[in-house]
């Protein structure tokens, strides 16, 4: 059996589990679970996640998630979201806008969420080519991989799905490159050090030059370092609001690096869909 005991301990987290807007509302309609991958896959895979829902014919729910700098490999059955056709095994690249999906009828998803840069490091694909795209997984992985995963469905126990993903992806694992390992260190610092509000601070903390950092992110992640840092801080903002933050929005914005209130309001509204004050009031 694959060893999962230290999968989450061997490396610092490189992706937040936050970003789902109004998670308490989503939980009324969908069962979401996250589980660790095998330890040997931990350098590339953040975790596995599964969704399952069964709604009455007259019921639907618009699920909204803020963008993450991560790609996903998923098997999706039942009601299909836009971009998923007859082939249920798909790769979704980094999404740079809010990810909206209407949940209705019945559905099931089992997926691997890669670490930022993990898919590119494991397969050799250029992340920039997958940005804002959902494609058949056969365009990225060998047919043997997609065939094995494509035999999974909602009738399979979660443990069986996890083992299938472990075995299939584990066959691709080698040793992480020096460049990719450096990228993971940088991403972990961005995520976990809330004092990092500017890319220049990241460069100084991690000892990486501007051009080197840009090349790493272009090759592996497909978006800029500034974009990733800003998204992680916005996840922090939304997490605080969902937890009932009742203080000044100007103070909250400044805490996470937005010292221009108008700029913060525009960016929050573009991502979330409503101004921060409205979101704050709705969560009370």
Short mmCIF file of N, CA, C and O in Angstrom, two decimals, residues 125-200:
data_model
loop_
_atom_site.label_atom_id
_atom_site.label_comp_id
_atom_site.label_asym_id
_atom_site.label_seq_id
_atom_site.Cartn_x
_atom_site.Cartn_y
_atom_site.Cartn_z
N UNK A 125 4.77 19.39 -19.77
CA UNK A 125 3.91 20.35 -20.46
C UNK A 125 4.25 21.76 -20.00
O UNK A 125 4.69 21.97 -18.87
N UNK A 126 4.06 22.74 -20.88
CA UNK A 126 4.26 24.13 -20.49
C UNK A 126 2.94 24.65 -19.91
O UNK A 126 1.91 24.66 -20.59
N UNK A 127 2.99 25.12 -18.67
CA UNK A 127 1.77 25.54 -17.98
C UNK A 127 1.07 26.68 -18.70
O UNK A 127 -0.16 26.78 -18.66
N UNK A 128 1.83 27.55 -19.34
CA UNK A 128 1.22 28.69 -20.04
C UNK A 128 0.24 28.23 -21.11
O UNK A 128 -0.77 28.89 -21.36
N UNK A 129 0.50 27.07 -21.71
CA UNK A 129 -0.37 26.56 -22.78
C UNK A 129 -1.72 26.10 -22.24
O UNK A 129 -2.67 25.95 -23.03
N UNK A 130 -1.81 25.85 -20.93
CA UNK A 130 -3.05 25.36 -20.34
C UNK A 130 -3.80 26.43 -19.58
O UNK A 130 -4.87 26.17 -19.02
N UNK A 131 -3.29 27.63 -19.53
CA UNK A 131 -3.92 28.68 -18.73
C UNK A 131 -5.33 28.97 -19.23
O UNK A 131 -5.56 29.13 -20.43
N UNK A 132 -6.28 28.98 -18.30
CA UNK A 132 -7.70 29.24 -18.60
C UNK A 132 -8.27 28.24 -19.60
O UNK A 132 -9.15 28.58 -20.40
N UNK A 133 -7.80 26.99 -19.55
CA UNK A 133 -8.28 25.97 -20.49
C UNK A 133 -8.60 24.68 -19.76
O UNK A 133 -7.96 24.33 -18.76
N UNK A 134 -9.62 23.98 -20.25
CA UNK A 134 -9.90 22.61 -19.84
C UNK A 134 -9.78 21.75 -21.08
O UNK A 134 -10.45 22.02 -22.09
N UNK A 135 -8.92 20.73 -21.04
CA UNK A 135 -8.65 19.91 -22.21
C UNK A 135 -8.75 18.44 -21.83
O UNK A 135 -8.58 18.08 -20.66
N UNK A 136 -9.02 17.56 -22.81
CA UNK A 136 -8.96 16.13 -22.51
C UNK A 136 -7.58 15.77 -21.96
O UNK A 136 -6.55 16.22 -22.47
N UNK A 137 -7.55 14.98 -20.92
CA UNK A 137 -6.28 14.64 -20.29
C UNK A 137 -5.34 13.92 -21.24
O UNK A 137 -4.12 13.95 -21.06
N UNK A 138 -5.90 13.29 -22.28
CA UNK A 138 -5.07 12.59 -23.26
C UNK A 138 -4.15 13.54 -24.03
O UNK A 138 -3.18 13.10 -24.66
N UNK A 139 -4.42 14.85 -23.98
CA UNK A 139 -3.53 15.82 -24.61
C UNK A 139 -2.29 16.08 -23.76
O UNK A 139 -1.32 16.67 -24.25
N UNK A 140 -2.32 15.65 -22.51
CA UNK A 140 -1.20 15.90 -21.59
C UNK A 140 -0.55 14.59 -21.14
O UNK A 140 0.68 14.51 -21.02
N UNK A 141 -1.37 13.57 -20.90
CA UNK A 141 -0.89 12.29 -20.38
C UNK A 141 -0.99 11.21 -21.45
O UNK A 141 -1.78 11.32 -22.41
N UNK A 142 -0.22 10.14 -21.27
CA UNK A 142 -0.30 8.98 -22.15
C UNK A 142 -1.68 8.34 -22.03
O UNK A 142 -2.35 8.43 -20.99
N UNK A 143 -2.08 7.67 -23.10
CA UNK A 143 -3.40 7.06 -23.13
C UNK A 143 -3.56 6.03 -22.01
O UNK A 143 -4.67 5.88 -21.46
N UNK A 144 -2.51 5.35 -21.63
CA UNK A 144 -2.61 4.36 -20.55
C UNK A 144 -3.05 5.02 -19.25
O UNK A 144 -3.80 4.42 -18.46
N UNK A 145 -2.59 6.25 -19.01
CA UNK A 145 -2.98 6.98 -17.81
C UNK A 145 -4.46 7.33 -17.85
O UNK A 145 -5.21 7.07 -16.89
N UNK A 146 -4.90 7.91 -18.94
CA UNK A 146 -6.30 8.35 -19.01
C UNK A 146 -7.26 7.17 -19.08
O UNK A 146 -8.36 7.25 -18.55
N UNK A 147 -6.85 6.08 -19.71
CA UNK A 147 -7.71 4.90 -19.73
C UNK A 147 -7.90 4.33 -18.33
O UNK A 147 -9.01 3.95 -17.94
N UNK A 148 -6.82 4.29 -17.56
CA UNK A 148 -6.91 3.75 -16.20
C UNK A 148 -7.82 4.61 -15.33
O UNK A 148 -8.67 4.10 -14.59
N UNK A 149 -7.66 5.92 -15.42
CA UNK A 149 -8.49 6.81 -14.62
C UNK A 149 -9.93 6.85 -15.14
O UNK A 149 -10.88 7.03 -14.37
N UNK A 150 -10.10 6.70 -16.45
CA UNK A 150 -11.43 6.77 -17.05
C UNK A 150 -12.34 5.63 -16.66
O UNK A 150 -13.55 5.70 -16.91
N UNK A 151 -11.78 4.59 -16.06
CA UNK A 151 -12.63 3.49 -15.60
C UNK A 151 -13.22 3.74 -14.22
O UNK A 151 -14.01 2.94 -13.72
N UNK A 152 -12.84 4.85 -13.60
CA UNK A 152 -13.38 5.19 -12.29
C UNK A 152 -14.75 5.86 -12.42
O UNK A 152 -15.04 6.54 -13.41
N UNK A 153 -15.57 5.69 -11.38
CA UNK A 153 -16.88 6.31 -11.36
C UNK A 153 -17.40 6.42 -9.95
O UNK A 153 -16.76 5.97 -8.98
N UNK A 154 -18.58 7.02 -9.78
CA UNK A 154 -19.13 7.27 -8.44
C UNK A 154 -19.42 5.99 -7.65
O UNK A 154 -19.54 6.05 -6.42
N UNK A 155 -19.50 4.87 -8.32
CA UNK A 155 -19.75 3.61 -7.62
C UNK A 155 -18.49 3.06 -6.96
O UNK A 155 -18.56 2.15 -6.12
N UNK A 156 -17.32 3.61 -7.31
CA UNK A 156 -16.06 3.13 -6.74
C UNK A 156 -15.83 3.77 -5.38
O UNK A 156 -16.01 4.98 -5.21
N UNK A 157 -15.37 2.99 -4.39
CA UNK A 157 -15.06 3.58 -3.08
C UNK A 157 -13.95 4.62 -3.21
O UNK A 157 -13.08 4.53 -4.10
N UNK A 158 -13.97 5.60 -2.33
CA UNK A 158 -12.96 6.65 -2.38
C UNK A 158 -11.55 6.09 -2.26
O UNK A 158 -10.63 6.58 -2.92
N UNK A 159 -11.37 5.07 -1.43
CA UNK A 159 -10.04 4.48 -1.28
C UNK A 159 -9.55 3.87 -2.58
O UNK A 159 -8.36 3.94 -2.91
N UNK A 160 -10.47 3.25 -3.34
CA UNK A 160 -10.08 2.66 -4.62
C UNK A 160 -9.69 3.74 -5.62
O UNK A 160 -8.73 3.57 -6.39
N UNK A 161 -10.40 4.87 -5.59
CA UNK A 161 -10.05 5.98 -6.48
C UNK A 161 -8.68 6.54 -6.12
O UNK A 161 -7.85 6.82 -7.01
N UNK A 162 -8.45 6.70 -4.85
CA UNK A 162 -7.17 7.24 -4.39
C UNK A 162 -6.03 6.31 -4.80
O UNK A 162 -4.99 6.78 -5.30
N UNK A 163 -6.20 5.01 -4.64
CA UNK A 163 -5.15 4.08 -5.02
C UNK A 163 -4.92 4.08 -6.51
O UNK A 163 -3.77 3.97 -6.97
N UNK A 164 -5.98 4.22 -7.30
CA UNK A 164 -5.81 4.26 -8.75
C UNK A 164 -5.01 5.49 -9.17
O UNK A 164 -4.11 5.41 -10.00
N UNK A 165 -5.32 6.63 -8.59
CA UNK A 165 -4.56 7.85 -8.88
C UNK A 165 -3.11 7.69 -8.43
O UNK A 165 -2.18 8.07 -9.14
N UNK A 166 -2.92 7.16 -7.21
CA UNK A 166 -1.57 6.95 -6.70
C UNK A 166 -0.75 6.08 -7.65
O UNK A 166 0.39 6.40 -7.99
N UNK A 167 -1.32 4.96 -8.05
CA UNK A 167 -0.59 4.01 -8.90
C UNK A 167 -0.32 4.60 -10.27
O UNK A 167 0.79 4.45 -10.81
N UNK A 168 -1.31 5.27 -10.83
CA UNK A 168 -1.18 5.77 -12.20
C UNK A 168 -0.20 6.93 -12.27
O UNK A 168 0.69 6.97 -13.14
N UNK A 169 -0.34 7.90 -11.36
CA UNK A 169 0.57 9.04 -11.37
C UNK A 169 1.94 8.67 -10.80
O UNK A 169 2.97 9.23 -11.22
N UNK A 170 1.96 7.75 -9.85
CA UNK A 170 3.22 7.35 -9.25
C UNK A 170 4.18 6.74 -10.26
O UNK A 170 5.40 6.85 -10.10
N UNK A 171 3.64 6.13 -11.31
CA UNK A 171 4.50 5.55 -12.35
C UNK A 171 5.27 6.61 -13.11
O UNK A 171 6.26 6.30 -13.78
N UNK A 172 4.83 7.88 -13.02
CA UNK A 172 5.49 8.97 -13.74
C UNK A 172 6.54 9.67 -12.89
O UNK A 172 7.33 10.47 -13.40
N UNK A 173 6.53 9.43 -11.58
CA UNK A 173 7.38 10.18 -10.65
C UNK A 173 8.85 9.79 -10.80
O UNK A 173 9.19 8.62 -10.93
N UNK A 174 9.70 10.82 -10.80
CA UNK A 174 11.15 10.59 -10.80
C UNK A 174 11.73 11.37 -9.61
O UNK A 174 11.30 11.19 -8.50
N UNK A 175 12.67 12.24 -9.86
CA UNK A 175 13.19 13.13 -8.82
C UNK A 175 12.93 14.57 -9.23
O UNK A 175 13.19 14.93 -10.39
N UNK A 176 12.43 15.40 -8.34
CA UNK A 176 12.18 16.80 -8.71
C UNK A 176 13.48 17.50 -9.11
O UNK A 176 14.52 17.27 -8.52
N UNK A 177 13.39 18.33 -10.14
CA UNK A 177 14.57 19.08 -10.58
C UNK A 177 14.92 20.16 -9.57
O UNK A 177 14.10 20.55 -8.73
N UNK A 178 16.12 20.67 -9.68
CA UNK A 178 16.56 21.75 -8.79
C UNK A 178 15.70 22.99 -8.99
O UNK A 178 15.30 23.65 -8.02
N UNK A 179 15.39 23.33 -10.24
CA UNK A 179 14.57 24.50 -10.51
C UNK A 179 13.18 24.35 -9.91
O UNK A 179 12.64 25.30 -9.31
N UNK A 180 12.59 23.18 -10.08
CA UNK A 180 11.24 22.98 -9.55
C UNK A 180 11.24 23.00 -8.03
O UNK A 180 10.33 23.55 -7.41
N UNK A 181 12.26 22.42 -7.41
CA UNK A 181 12.34 22.46 -5.95
C UNK A 181 12.47 23.89 -5.44
O UNK A 181 11.87 24.26 -4.42
N UNK A 182 13.24 24.71 -6.16
CA UNK A 182 13.34 26.12 -5.80
C UNK A 182 11.99 26.80 -5.93
O UNK A 182 11.59 27.59 -5.05
N UNK A 183 11.26 26.50 -7.00
CA UNK A 183 9.93 27.08 -7.18
C UNK A 183 9.02 26.74 -6.00
O UNK A 183 8.31 27.61 -5.48
N UNK A 184 9.04 25.50 -5.56
CA UNK A 184 8.20 25.10 -4.43
C UNK A 184 8.55 25.88 -3.17
O UNK A 184 7.66 26.27 -2.40
N UNK A 185 9.84 26.11 -2.95
CA UNK A 185 10.25 26.90 -1.79
C UNK A 185 9.71 28.32 -1.88
O UNK A 185 9.24 28.89 -0.87
N UNK A 186 9.76 28.90 -3.06
CA UNK A 186 9.26 30.26 -3.26
C UNK A 186 7.75 30.32 -3.04
O UNK A 186 7.24 31.20 -2.33
N UNK A 187 7.04 29.37 -3.62
CA UNK A 187 5.57 29.33 -3.47
C UNK A 187 5.19 29.15 -2.01
O UNK A 187 4.26 29.80 -1.50
N UNK A 188 5.87 28.26 -1.31
CA UNK A 188 5.57 28.03 0.11
C UNK A 188 5.77 29.31 0.91
O UNK A 188 4.98 29.61 1.81
N UNK A 189 6.83 30.05 0.60
CA UNK A 189 7.06 31.32 1.30
C UNK A 189 5.93 32.31 1.01
O UNK A 189 5.43 32.98 1.92
N UNK A 190 5.52 32.40 -0.25
CA UNK A 190 4.41 33.30 -0.61
C UNK A 190 3.14 32.96 0.16
O UNK A 190 2.43 33.84 0.64
N UNK A 191 2.86 31.68 0.26
CA UNK A 191 1.62 31.25 0.89
C UNK A 191 1.64 31.45 2.40
O UNK A 191 0.66 31.93 2.99
N UNK A 192 2.75 31.11 3.03
CA UNK A 192 2.77 30.99 4.49
C UNK A 192 3.29 32.21 5.23
O UNK A 192 3.03 32.34 6.42
N UNK A 193 3.99 33.09 4.53
CA UNK A 193 4.52 34.29 5.18
C UNK A 193 3.64 35.48 4.81
O UNK A 193 3.81 36.08 3.75
N UNK A 194 2.70 35.82 5.69
CA UNK A 194 1.75 36.90 5.40
C UNK A 194 2.41 38.26 5.36
O UNK A 194 1.80 39.23 4.92
N UNK A 195 3.67 38.35 5.79
CA UNK A 195 4.40 39.62 5.72
C UNK A 195 4.91 39.91 4.31
O UNK A 195 5.33 41.04 4.02
N UNK A 196 4.88 38.91 3.44
CA UNK A 196 5.32 39.10 2.06
C UNK A 196 4.17 39.70 1.26
O UNK A 196 3.19 39.02 0.94
N UNK A 197 4.29 40.98 0.94
CA UNK A 197 3.23 41.70 0.24
C UNK A 197 3.68 42.19 -1.14
O UNK A 197 2.85 42.63 -1.93
N UNK A 198 4.99 42.14 -1.43
CA UNK A 198 5.54 42.60 -2.70
C UNK A 198 6.51 41.54 -3.22
O UNK A 198 7.20 40.87 -2.46
N UNK A 199 6.58 41.42 -4.55
CA UNK A 199 7.46 40.42 -5.15
C UNK A 199 8.92 40.69 -4.78
O UNK A 199 9.70 39.75 -4.58
N UNK A 200 9.29 41.96 -4.66
CA UNK A 200 10.67 42.27 -4.26
C UNK A 200 11.01 41.67 -2.90
O UNK A 200 12.15 41.24 -2.67
#
